[in-house]
Amino acid sequence: MIRLLHLSDIHFSKRSGTHYDLDQHVRDLLIADLKNQLQNGSFTGCMITGDIAFSGKEIEYDRALVFLTTLSEELNFPLGSIWVVPGNHDFDRKTATDSKTLRDVTDKLRKINESEINKEIEEYSTSIEHKEILYTPLSFYNKFAKQFNCDINSGKSYWDIQIPFTEHPDAFLYIRGLNSVLISSSDDGEKNDGTRMIMSLRQCQLKPMEDGIKVSLCHHPFSWIRNAKELQRELGNSFHVQLFGHEHEPRIDKINDSVLIHAGAVHPERNEGAAVPSYNILEFTAHHESKNDVIKLKTISRLYDFKDGSYKTIQPKQGPEHRYEFPLSKRITSLQPAVSKSEPALEQKAPHLSSLDELTAIRTLQVRFYGLSFFQQLEILQNLKIVKDGDSEYLENKKFSPFFHRAKDGNHLKEMWEMVEQKRPSGKKTINPFQ
């Protein structure tokens, strides 16, 4: 089973985690509720559909990383198994407002004919004078998201990840992260006239893939996007499940063969009145049926009840859980036995890593490495002897990807993991996945 947590609209601010944080109690109750959910199975990872921060500032992402580190440790899944997309609150609006170029671009893109949107996005994303500045308001978001390999830019407007089903070696869960905040402004959260946001159709197109289920993550629902009609058609044709944030009321819709899941908000703004904290759990399992093999999806929506201070499962018309089935084109040759819920989630010995497991472990190592001070990072790199002459530009700009490639090529990941673990100021020490 692939079991994923779906969060959205956490809205970390500079007060988050301080004495004056009014939402700390809600996050504590959220983690407590999720730990209770472990009795129904372990979590594979977590998907966040935007608005991680409140105003796109660096300190807000520092607070977010502390929370997500705690979340992954308490639920015992790798920190590298967190996937994020940006929301309008992750867009640094002051940066956009202070730039006349960005103001002009935003104004133009919001007024052009829908038929010209894809062409204009391509031109701005490839022009020398615009392609860098276009993503400047997402600079702090990208610095944060890069730790999870979910950063975006003019040449990478979306990201992909795939997770194998242990019970069906030929089937995968594919996840794509989309960007709905190429342009944004201060009133995007409140004013919805259907003309605020735009997206490139290219983000929604998938190459033919092997058997599996396709999931998209996007902050804004279709009603907020100008060229929504073509996007909705393409996403519906390509993805079985579409996850959204932004609107702070959880709900699930079904359009043709595609399931649309809205997470609600972990932290709705306190002036919203009826909105209350919520989150989703998605459980994907592969099954051998008599007529055809299917991947089944069960969704569980949990809503905070202020009356007794706890989370409860929402009771939709068809029951407390939503269940859906998606057929596979290939027959399952053999199903692996399910792991007993009584078995420990973490083995005493790290198993041999598959290519996907190794990628997840490297992502986790990267996140923990980026959490260290620069001097600690430099000491580790020097001790591993992977710093070369001419690396000053990498180090000055804190571009560490080449060093991770060298560590991997030189079989130093095990040693690097141990060094990072020794320097981590807090947190549970976990088994080295590279041994």
Short mmCIF file of C-alpha atoms in Angstrom, two decimals:
data_model
loop_
_atom_site.label_atom_id
_atom_site.label_comp_id
_atom_site.label_asym_id
_atom_site.label_seq_id
_atom_site.Cartn_x
_atom_site.Cartn_y
_atom_site.Cartn_z
CA MET A 1 0.00 0.00 0.00
CA ILE A 2 1.10 3.55 -0.73
CA ARG A 3 -0.32 5.75 2.04
CA LEU A 4 0.11 9.51 1.63
CA LEU A 5 -0.74 12.51 3.76
CA HIS A 6 -2.25 15.50 1.94
CA LEU A 7 -1.80 18.90 3.63
CA SER A 8 -2.35 22.40 2.31
CA ASP A 9 -2.41 26.07 3.33
CA ILE A 10 -0.27 25.84 6.46
CA HIS A 11 0.56 29.57 6.29
CA PHE A 12 3.71 29.63 8.41
CA SER A 13 4.51 33.16 9.58
CA LYS A 14 7.40 34.73 11.45
CA ARG A 15 5.45 34.08 14.69
CA SER A 16 5.16 30.34 14.01
CA GLY A 17 6.98 28.34 16.65
CA THR A 18 7.35 31.33 18.99
CA HIS A 19 5.62 32.12 22.29
CA TYR A 20 2.98 34.12 20.39
CA ASP A 21 2.08 31.40 17.87
CA LEU A 22 -1.68 30.89 18.15
CA ASP A 23 -1.58 27.89 15.79
CA GLN A 24 1.06 25.78 17.56
CA HIS A 25 -1.67 24.01 19.54
CA VAL A 26 -3.48 23.05 16.32
CA ARG A 27 -0.28 21.63 14.82
CA ASP A 28 0.40 19.65 17.99
CA LEU A 29 -3.08 18.16 17.82
CA LEU A 30 -2.58 17.43 14.11
CA ILE A 31 0.57 15.41 14.79
CA ALA A 32 -1.11 13.63 17.69
CA ASP A 33 -4.04 12.68 15.46
CA LEU A 34 -1.71 11.46 12.71
CA LYS A 35 0.20 9.31 15.21
CA ASN A 36 -3.11 7.69 16.12
CA GLN A 37 -3.68 7.02 12.41
CA LEU A 38 -0.50 4.89 12.37
CA GLN A 39 -2.55 2.02 13.80
CA ASN A 40 -4.18 1.81 10.35
CA GLY A 41 -0.87 1.65 8.50
CA SER A 42 2.40 3.54 8.08
CA PHE A 43 2.76 6.65 5.92
CA THR A 44 4.82 6.62 2.72
CA GLY A 45 5.17 10.40 2.60
CA CYS A 46 3.42 13.77 2.52
CA MET A 47 2.12 16.01 -0.28
CA ILE A 48 1.56 19.75 0.30
CA THR A 49 -0.52 21.72 -2.20
CA GLY A 50 0.83 25.19 -1.56
CA ASP A 51 0.72 28.15 0.84
CA ILE A 52 3.43 26.70 3.03
CA ALA A 53 4.38 30.25 4.03
CA PHE A 54 2.19 33.29 4.66
CA SER A 55 4.17 35.92 2.76
CA GLY A 56 6.96 34.01 1.00
CA LYS A 57 9.71 35.08 3.44
CA GLU A 58 12.78 33.04 4.33
CA ILE A 59 12.08 32.88 8.06
CA GLU A 60 8.67 31.36 7.35
CA TYR A 61 10.29 28.47 5.47
CA ASP A 62 12.76 27.99 8.32
CA ARG A 63 9.75 27.51 10.61
CA ALA A 64 8.14 25.17 8.06
CA LEU A 65 11.23 22.96 7.86
CA VAL A 66 11.27 22.54 11.65
CA PHE A 67 7.65 21.40 11.58
CA LEU A 68 8.09 19.05 8.60
CA THR A 69 11.18 17.51 10.19
CA THR A 70 9.18 16.81 13.35
CA LEU A 71 6.28 15.48 11.28
CA SER A 72 8.45 13.03 9.33
CA GLU A 73 10.20 11.81 12.47
CA GLU A 74 6.99 11.32 14.44
CA LEU A 75 5.35 9.46 11.53
CA ASN A 76 8.55 7.60 10.63
CA PHE A 77 8.77 8.40 6.94
CA PRO A 78 11.86 9.92 5.22
CA LEU A 79 12.10 13.69 5.16
CA GLY A 80 12.91 13.27 1.46
CA SER A 81 9.40 11.83 0.92
CA ILE A 82 7.78 15.25 1.16
CA TRP A 83 6.58 16.90 -2.06
CA VAL A 84 5.51 20.53 -2.36
CA VAL A 85 4.07 23.01 -4.87
CA PRO A 86 3.78 26.79 -4.42
CA GLY A 87 0.67 28.79 -3.58
CA ASN A 88 -0.09 32.50 -3.81
CA HIS A 89 1.16 33.00 -0.22
CA ASP A 90 4.51 31.50 -1.25
CA PHE A 91 4.83 34.30 -3.80
CA ASP A 92 6.80 37.23 -2.35
CA ARG A 93 4.40 39.98 -3.36
CA LYS A 94 6.65 42.83 -2.24
CA THR A 95 9.33 41.63 -4.66
CA ALA A 96 6.75 41.54 -7.43
CA THR A 97 5.33 44.96 -6.53
CA ASP A 98 8.75 46.61 -6.35
CA SER A 99 9.66 45.45 -9.86
CA LYS A 100 8.15 47.48 -12.71
CA THR A 101 9.08 44.69 -15.11
CA LEU A 102 7.10 42.13 -13.11
CA ARG A 103 4.16 44.51 -12.73
CA ASP A 104 4.07 45.03 -16.49
CA VAL A 105 4.34 41.28 -17.17
CA THR A 106 1.53 40.49 -14.73
CA ASP A 107 -0.70 43.18 -16.19
CA LYS A 108 -0.12 41.98 -19.74
CA LEU A 109 -0.64 38.28 -19.00
CA ARG A 110 -3.90 39.01 -17.22
CA LYS A 111 -5.27 40.89 -20.21
CA ILE A 112 -4.15 38.88 -23.24
CA ASN A 113 -6.51 36.61 -25.11
CA GLU A 114 -6.71 33.09 -23.70
CA SER A 115 -5.51 31.67 -27.00
CA GLU A 116 -2.21 33.57 -26.57
CA ILE A 117 -1.42 32.49 -23.00
CA ASN A 118 0.79 29.46 -23.80
CA LYS A 119 2.72 31.40 -26.43
CA GLU A 120 3.32 34.37 -24.11
CA ILE A 121 4.42 32.17 -21.20
CA GLU A 122 6.93 30.46 -23.49
CA GLU A 123 8.29 33.78 -24.75
CA TYR A 124 8.72 35.24 -21.26
CA SER A 125 10.23 31.99 -19.95
CA THR A 126 12.84 31.85 -22.70
CA SER A 127 13.74 35.52 -23.16
CA ILE A 128 17.07 36.54 -21.62
CA GLU A 129 15.62 39.66 -19.99
CA HIS A 130 12.62 37.95 -18.38
CA LYS A 131 13.33 34.27 -17.64
CA GLU A 132 15.26 34.91 -14.41
CA ILE A 133 13.20 37.79 -13.01
CA LEU A 134 9.95 35.91 -13.66
CA TYR A 135 10.70 33.53 -10.78
CA THR A 136 12.29 36.08 -8.43
CA PRO A 137 9.17 36.31 -6.19
CA LEU A 138 9.52 32.55 -5.59
CA SER A 139 13.20 32.76 -4.59
CA PHE A 140 12.72 31.86 -0.92
CA TYR A 141 10.15 29.21 -1.80
CA ASN A 142 12.57 27.68 -4.29
CA LYS A 143 15.40 27.67 -1.77
CA PHE A 144 13.11 25.72 0.56
CA ALA A 145 11.65 23.46 -2.15
CA LYS A 146 15.07 22.63 -3.59
CA GLN A 147 15.76 20.61 -0.46
CA PHE A 148 12.94 18.29 -1.59
CA ASN A 149 13.88 18.47 -5.30
CA CYS A 150 10.63 20.35 -5.90
CA ASP A 151 12.05 23.72 -7.00
CA ILE A 152 10.85 25.26 -10.28
CA ASN A 153 12.26 27.74 -12.78
CA SER A 154 11.88 28.91 -16.37
CA GLY A 155 13.35 25.67 -17.67
CA LYS A 156 11.60 23.41 -15.15
CA SER A 157 8.02 24.54 -14.65
CA TYR A 158 6.96 21.27 -12.99
CA TRP A 159 8.52 18.22 -11.32
CA ASP A 160 7.82 14.47 -11.39
CA ILE A 161 8.32 11.58 -8.97
CA GLN A 162 7.29 7.93 -9.12
CA ILE A 163 6.71 5.41 -6.32
CA PRO A 164 6.47 1.64 -6.97
CA PHE A 165 3.72 -0.55 -5.55
CA THR A 166 5.40 -3.25 -3.49
CA GLU A 167 2.49 -5.62 -4.20
CA HIS A 168 2.69 -5.02 -7.96
CA PRO A 169 6.24 -4.60 -9.31
CA ASP A 170 5.02 -3.37 -12.70
CA ALA A 171 2.79 -0.59 -11.35
CA PHE A 172 3.77 2.87 -10.14
CA LEU A 173 2.20 5.92 -8.58
CA TYR A 174 3.29 8.97 -10.59
CA ILE A 175 3.14 12.40 -8.95
CA ARG A 176 3.52 15.68 -10.82
CA GLY A 177 3.85 19.06 -9.11
CA LEU A 178 2.36 22.04 -10.99
CA ASN A 179 2.83 25.80 -10.63
CA SER A 180 -0.29 27.99 -10.64
CA VAL A 181 1.47 31.15 -9.37
CA LEU A 182 3.63 32.20 -12.29
CA ILE A 183 1.99 35.58 -11.69
CA SER A 184 0.33 36.73 -8.49
CA SER A 185 -0.63 39.87 -6.57
CA SER A 186 -1.81 40.90 -3.11
CA ASP A 187 -5.53 40.35 -3.70
CA ASP A 188 -5.30 36.89 -5.27
CA GLY A 189 -6.45 35.18 -2.10
CA GLU A 190 -9.71 37.08 -1.80
CA LYS A 191 -10.74 38.19 -5.27
CA ASN A 192 -11.79 35.47 -7.69
CA ASP A 193 -13.12 36.69 -11.00
CA GLY A 194 -11.59 33.79 -12.93
CA THR A 195 -8.90 36.00 -14.48
CA ARG A 196 -6.24 36.06 -11.75
CA MET A 197 -4.03 33.06 -12.46
CA ILE A 198 -2.65 31.47 -15.63
CA MET A 199 -0.85 28.21 -16.30
CA SER A 200 1.04 26.73 -19.21
CA LEU A 201 -0.68 23.76 -20.82
CA ARG A 202 2.76 22.12 -21.06
CA GLN A 203 2.67 21.42 -17.32
CA CYS A 204 -0.37 19.20 -17.74
CA GLN A 205 0.88 16.96 -20.55
CA LEU A 206 2.20 13.49 -19.79
CA LYS A 207 4.21 11.13 -21.94
CA PRO A 208 2.76 7.61 -22.36
CA MET A 209 3.62 5.68 -19.21
CA GLU A 210 3.59 2.13 -17.93
CA ASP A 211 0.82 0.89 -15.69
CA GLY A 212 0.01 2.95 -12.68
CA ILE A 213 -1.98 5.81 -11.30
CA LYS A 214 -1.20 9.46 -12.06
CA VAL A 215 -1.62 12.19 -9.43
CA SER A 216 -1.24 15.96 -9.93
CA LEU A 217 -0.63 18.59 -7.24
CA CYS A 218 -1.75 22.16 -7.86
CA HIS A 219 -2.57 24.99 -5.48
CA HIS A 220 -5.40 26.74 -7.34
CA PRO A 221 -8.62 24.99 -8.35
CA PHE A 222 -9.81 25.54 -11.94
CA SER A 223 -12.25 28.32 -11.03
CA TRP A 224 -9.31 30.64 -10.29
CA ILE A 225 -7.46 30.10 -13.57
CA ARG A 226 -8.11 32.05 -16.80
CA ASN A 227 -7.35 29.24 -19.24
CA ALA A 228 -9.03 26.66 -17.04
CA LYS A 229 -11.05 24.98 -19.81
CA GLU A 230 -8.05 23.59 -21.71
CA LEU A 231 -6.19 22.77 -18.49
CA GLN A 232 -9.15 20.89 -17.06
CA ARG A 233 -9.49 18.86 -20.24
CA GLU A 234 -5.78 17.99 -20.37
CA LEU A 235 -5.49 17.17 -16.67
CA GLY A 236 -8.64 15.05 -16.87
CA ASN A 237 -7.18 13.10 -19.77
CA SER A 238 -3.78 12.62 -18.11
CA PHE A 239 -4.34 12.25 -14.36
CA HIS A 240 -6.55 9.91 -12.35
CA VAL A 241 -6.35 12.04 -9.20
CA GLN A 242 -5.96 15.82 -8.93
CA LEU A 243 -5.10 17.44 -5.60
CA PHE A 244 -5.77 21.11 -4.83
CA GLY A 245 -5.42 23.66 -2.04
CA HIS A 246 -6.28 27.38 -1.73
CA GLU A 247 -9.97 27.01 -0.91
CA HIS A 248 -10.14 26.26 2.80
CA GLU A 249 -13.08 23.86 2.77
CA PRO A 250 -12.27 20.18 2.12
CA ARG A 251 -14.29 18.41 -0.55
CA ILE A 252 -14.05 15.68 -3.17
CA ASP A 253 -15.50 15.88 -6.68
CA LYS A 254 -15.50 13.44 -9.57
CA ILE A 255 -15.42 14.66 -13.16
CA ASN A 256 -15.64 11.83 -15.69
CA ASP A 257 -12.82 9.41 -14.72
CA SER A 258 -10.82 11.89 -12.64
CA VAL A 259 -11.13 12.44 -8.87
CA LEU A 260 -10.57 16.02 -7.62
CA ILE A 261 -9.54 16.27 -3.96
CA HIS A 262 -9.39 19.56 -2.04
CA ALA A 263 -7.46 19.42 1.24
CA GLY A 264 -8.94 22.42 2.99
CA ALA A 265 -6.37 24.15 5.20
CA VAL A 266 -4.14 23.14 8.10
CA HIS A 267 -4.34 26.77 9.27
CA PRO A 268 -7.33 28.68 7.89
CA GLU A 269 -7.04 32.38 8.53
CA ARG A 270 -8.79 33.23 11.77
CA ASN A 271 -11.06 35.85 10.19
CA GLU A 272 -12.66 33.27 7.86
CA GLY A 273 -15.37 32.26 10.29
CA ALA A 274 -16.66 28.86 9.14
CA ALA A 275 -13.33 27.43 7.91
CA VAL A 276 -11.71 24.91 10.26
CA PRO A 277 -8.40 22.99 10.12
CA SER A 278 -8.44 19.83 7.98
CA TYR A 279 -6.28 17.32 6.11
CA ASN A 280 -6.61 14.20 3.95
CA ILE A 281 -5.17 10.69 3.90
CA LEU A 282 -4.92 8.86 0.55
CA GLU A 283 -4.44 5.08 0.47
CA PHE A 284 -3.53 3.42 -2.85
CA THR A 285 -3.51 -0.39 -3.16
CA ALA A 286 -3.09 -2.75 -6.12
CA HIS A 287 -5.62 -5.61 -6.35
CA HIS A 288 -6.02 -8.77 -8.41
CA GLU A 289 -9.64 -9.00 -9.54
CA SER A 290 -11.38 -11.72 -11.55
CA LYS A 291 -12.07 -9.53 -14.59
CA ASN A 292 -9.23 -7.04 -14.43
CA ASP A 293 -6.54 -5.77 -12.06
CA VAL A 294 -7.14 -2.43 -10.40
CA ILE A 295 -5.57 0.20 -8.20
CA LYS A 296 -7.99 1.18 -5.48
CA LEU A 297 -7.99 4.57 -3.79
CA LYS A 298 -9.48 5.23 -0.38
CA THR A 299 -9.58 8.82 0.86
CA ILE A 300 -10.13 9.85 4.45
CA SER A 301 -10.83 13.51 5.29
CA ARG A 302 -10.18 14.64 8.85
CA LEU A 303 -11.70 17.87 10.21
CA TYR A 304 -10.89 19.63 13.47
CA ASP A 305 -13.78 19.88 15.93
CA PHE A 306 -13.43 22.95 18.13
CA LYS A 307 -16.09 21.63 20.53
CA ASP A 308 -13.94 18.82 21.91
CA GLY A 309 -10.54 19.85 20.54
CA SER A 310 -9.91 16.82 18.32
CA TYR A 311 -9.92 15.74 14.67
CA LYS A 312 -12.81 13.69 13.30
CA THR A 313 -13.50 11.97 10.01
CA ILE A 314 -15.88 13.95 7.81
CA GLN A 315 -19.10 12.10 7.05
CA PRO A 316 -19.92 12.66 3.36
CA LYS A 317 -23.18 11.33 1.88
CA GLN A 318 -21.67 8.02 0.78
CA GLY A 319 -19.99 7.35 4.12
CA PRO A 320 -16.87 8.35 6.07
CA GLU A 321 -14.51 7.25 3.29
CA HIS A 322 -14.45 7.80 -0.46
CA ARG A 323 -13.42 4.76 -2.52
CA TYR A 324 -12.48 4.67 -6.20
CA GLU A 325 -11.05 2.10 -8.62
CA PHE A 326 -8.75 2.56 -11.62
CA PRO A 327 -8.14 -0.40 -13.96
CA LEU A 328 -4.66 -1.53 -14.99
CA SER A 329 -3.86 -2.63 -18.52
CA LYS A 330 -1.57 -5.46 -17.38
CA ARG A 331 -2.50 -8.46 -15.27
CA ILE A 332 -0.79 -8.82 -11.92
CA THR A 333 1.41 -11.88 -12.15
CA SER A 334 2.00 -12.13 -8.42
CA LEU A 335 0.95 -10.13 -5.42
CA GLN A 336 3.38 -9.77 -2.54
CA PRO A 337 1.89 -10.53 0.89
CA ALA A 338 0.83 -7.48 2.84
CA VAL A 339 3.01 -6.48 5.79
CA SER A 340 1.38 -7.08 9.14
CA LYS A 341 0.41 -3.93 11.00
CA SER A 342 2.09 -5.34 14.10
CA GLU A 343 5.49 -5.43 12.42
CA PRO A 344 7.84 -2.53 13.19
CA ALA A 345 7.91 0.20 10.55
CA LEU A 346 11.71 0.46 10.70
CA GLU A 347 13.87 -2.64 10.33
CA GLN A 348 16.94 -3.01 12.49
CA LYS A 349 19.06 -3.47 9.40
CA ALA A 350 18.77 -1.22 6.38
CA PRO A 351 17.81 -3.28 3.29
CA HIS A 352 19.57 -3.03 -0.04
CA LEU A 353 18.42 0.16 -1.75
CA SER A 354 16.51 0.09 -5.01
CA SER A 355 17.05 3.07 -7.32
CA LEU A 356 13.90 4.74 -5.98
CA ASP A 357 14.79 4.06 -2.34
CA GLU A 358 18.23 5.52 -2.96
CA LEU A 359 16.70 8.66 -4.48
CA THR A 360 14.48 9.10 -1.42
CA ALA A 361 17.44 8.57 0.92
CA ILE A 362 19.52 11.13 -0.99
CA ARG A 363 16.63 13.62 -0.81
CA THR A 364 16.48 13.12 2.97
CA LEU A 365 20.26 13.55 3.24
CA GLN A 366 20.07 16.75 1.20
CA VAL A 367 17.35 18.23 3.44
CA ARG A 368 19.34 17.47 6.58
CA PHE A 369 22.57 18.76 5.04
CA TYR A 370 20.90 22.04 4.02
CA GLY A 371 19.71 22.43 7.62
CA LEU A 372 23.29 22.75 8.87
CA SER A 373 25.31 25.95 9.06
CA PHE A 374 27.56 26.79 6.12
CA PHE A 375 30.68 26.12 8.20
CA GLN A 376 29.37 22.68 9.17
CA GLN A 377 28.54 21.95 5.53
CA LEU A 378 32.01 23.03 4.39
CA GLU A 379 33.68 20.91 7.08
CA ILE A 380 31.79 17.81 5.91
CA LEU A 381 32.67 18.39 2.27
CA GLN A 382 36.35 18.92 3.14
CA ASN A 383 36.46 15.82 5.34
CA LEU A 384 35.00 13.79 2.47
CA LYS A 385 37.71 15.28 0.21
CA ILE A 386 35.23 16.13 -2.53
CA VAL A 387 36.04 19.85 -2.77
CA LYS A 388 38.14 20.65 -5.83
CA ASP A 389 40.02 23.64 -7.17
CA GLY A 390 37.56 25.91 -8.96
CA ASP A 391 34.63 25.11 -6.63
CA SER A 392 34.57 28.59 -5.10
CA GLU A 393 31.57 29.66 -7.20
CA TYR A 394 29.58 26.62 -6.04
CA LEU A 395 30.42 27.32 -2.41
CA GLU A 396 29.82 31.07 -2.54
CA ASN A 397 26.37 30.50 -4.05
CA LYS A 398 25.68 27.45 -1.85
CA LYS A 399 25.14 25.22 -4.86
CA PHE A 400 25.76 21.79 -3.41
CA SER A 401 24.37 19.50 -6.13
CA PRO A 402 27.84 18.81 -7.66
CA PHE A 403 29.13 17.68 -4.27
CA PHE A 404 26.24 15.22 -3.84
CA HIS A 405 27.01 13.79 -7.27
CA ARG A 406 30.66 13.38 -6.27
CA ALA A 407 29.70 11.76 -2.97
CA LYS A 408 27.45 9.31 -4.80
CA ASP A 409 30.02 8.53 -7.50
CA GLY A 410 32.74 8.06 -4.89
CA ASN A 411 30.58 5.85 -2.61
CA HIS A 412 30.75 8.44 0.19
CA LEU A 413 27.00 8.70 0.91
CA LYS A 414 27.17 6.38 3.91
CA GLU A 415 29.98 8.43 5.44
CA MET A 416 28.26 11.70 4.57
CA TRP A 417 25.05 10.54 6.29
CA GLU A 418 26.96 9.75 9.50
CA MET A 419 28.70 13.14 9.47
CA VAL A 420 25.43 15.02 8.98
CA GLU A 421 23.71 13.01 11.73
CA GLN A 422 26.50 13.87 14.18
CA LYS A 423 26.07 17.59 13.53
CA ARG A 424 22.29 17.73 13.66
CA PRO A 425 21.34 19.82 16.71
CA SER A 426 18.22 17.78 17.51
CA GLY A 427 15.93 15.15 16.17
CA LYS A 428 15.79 11.38 16.24
CA LYS A 429 18.85 9.61 14.90
CA THR A 430 17.79 7.20 12.18
CA ILE A 431 19.40 4.13 10.67
CA ASN A 432 21.84 4.89 7.87
CA PRO A 433 20.06 3.82 4.66
CA PHE A 434 23.33 3.61 2.73
CA GLN A 435 24.96 0.88 4.80
#
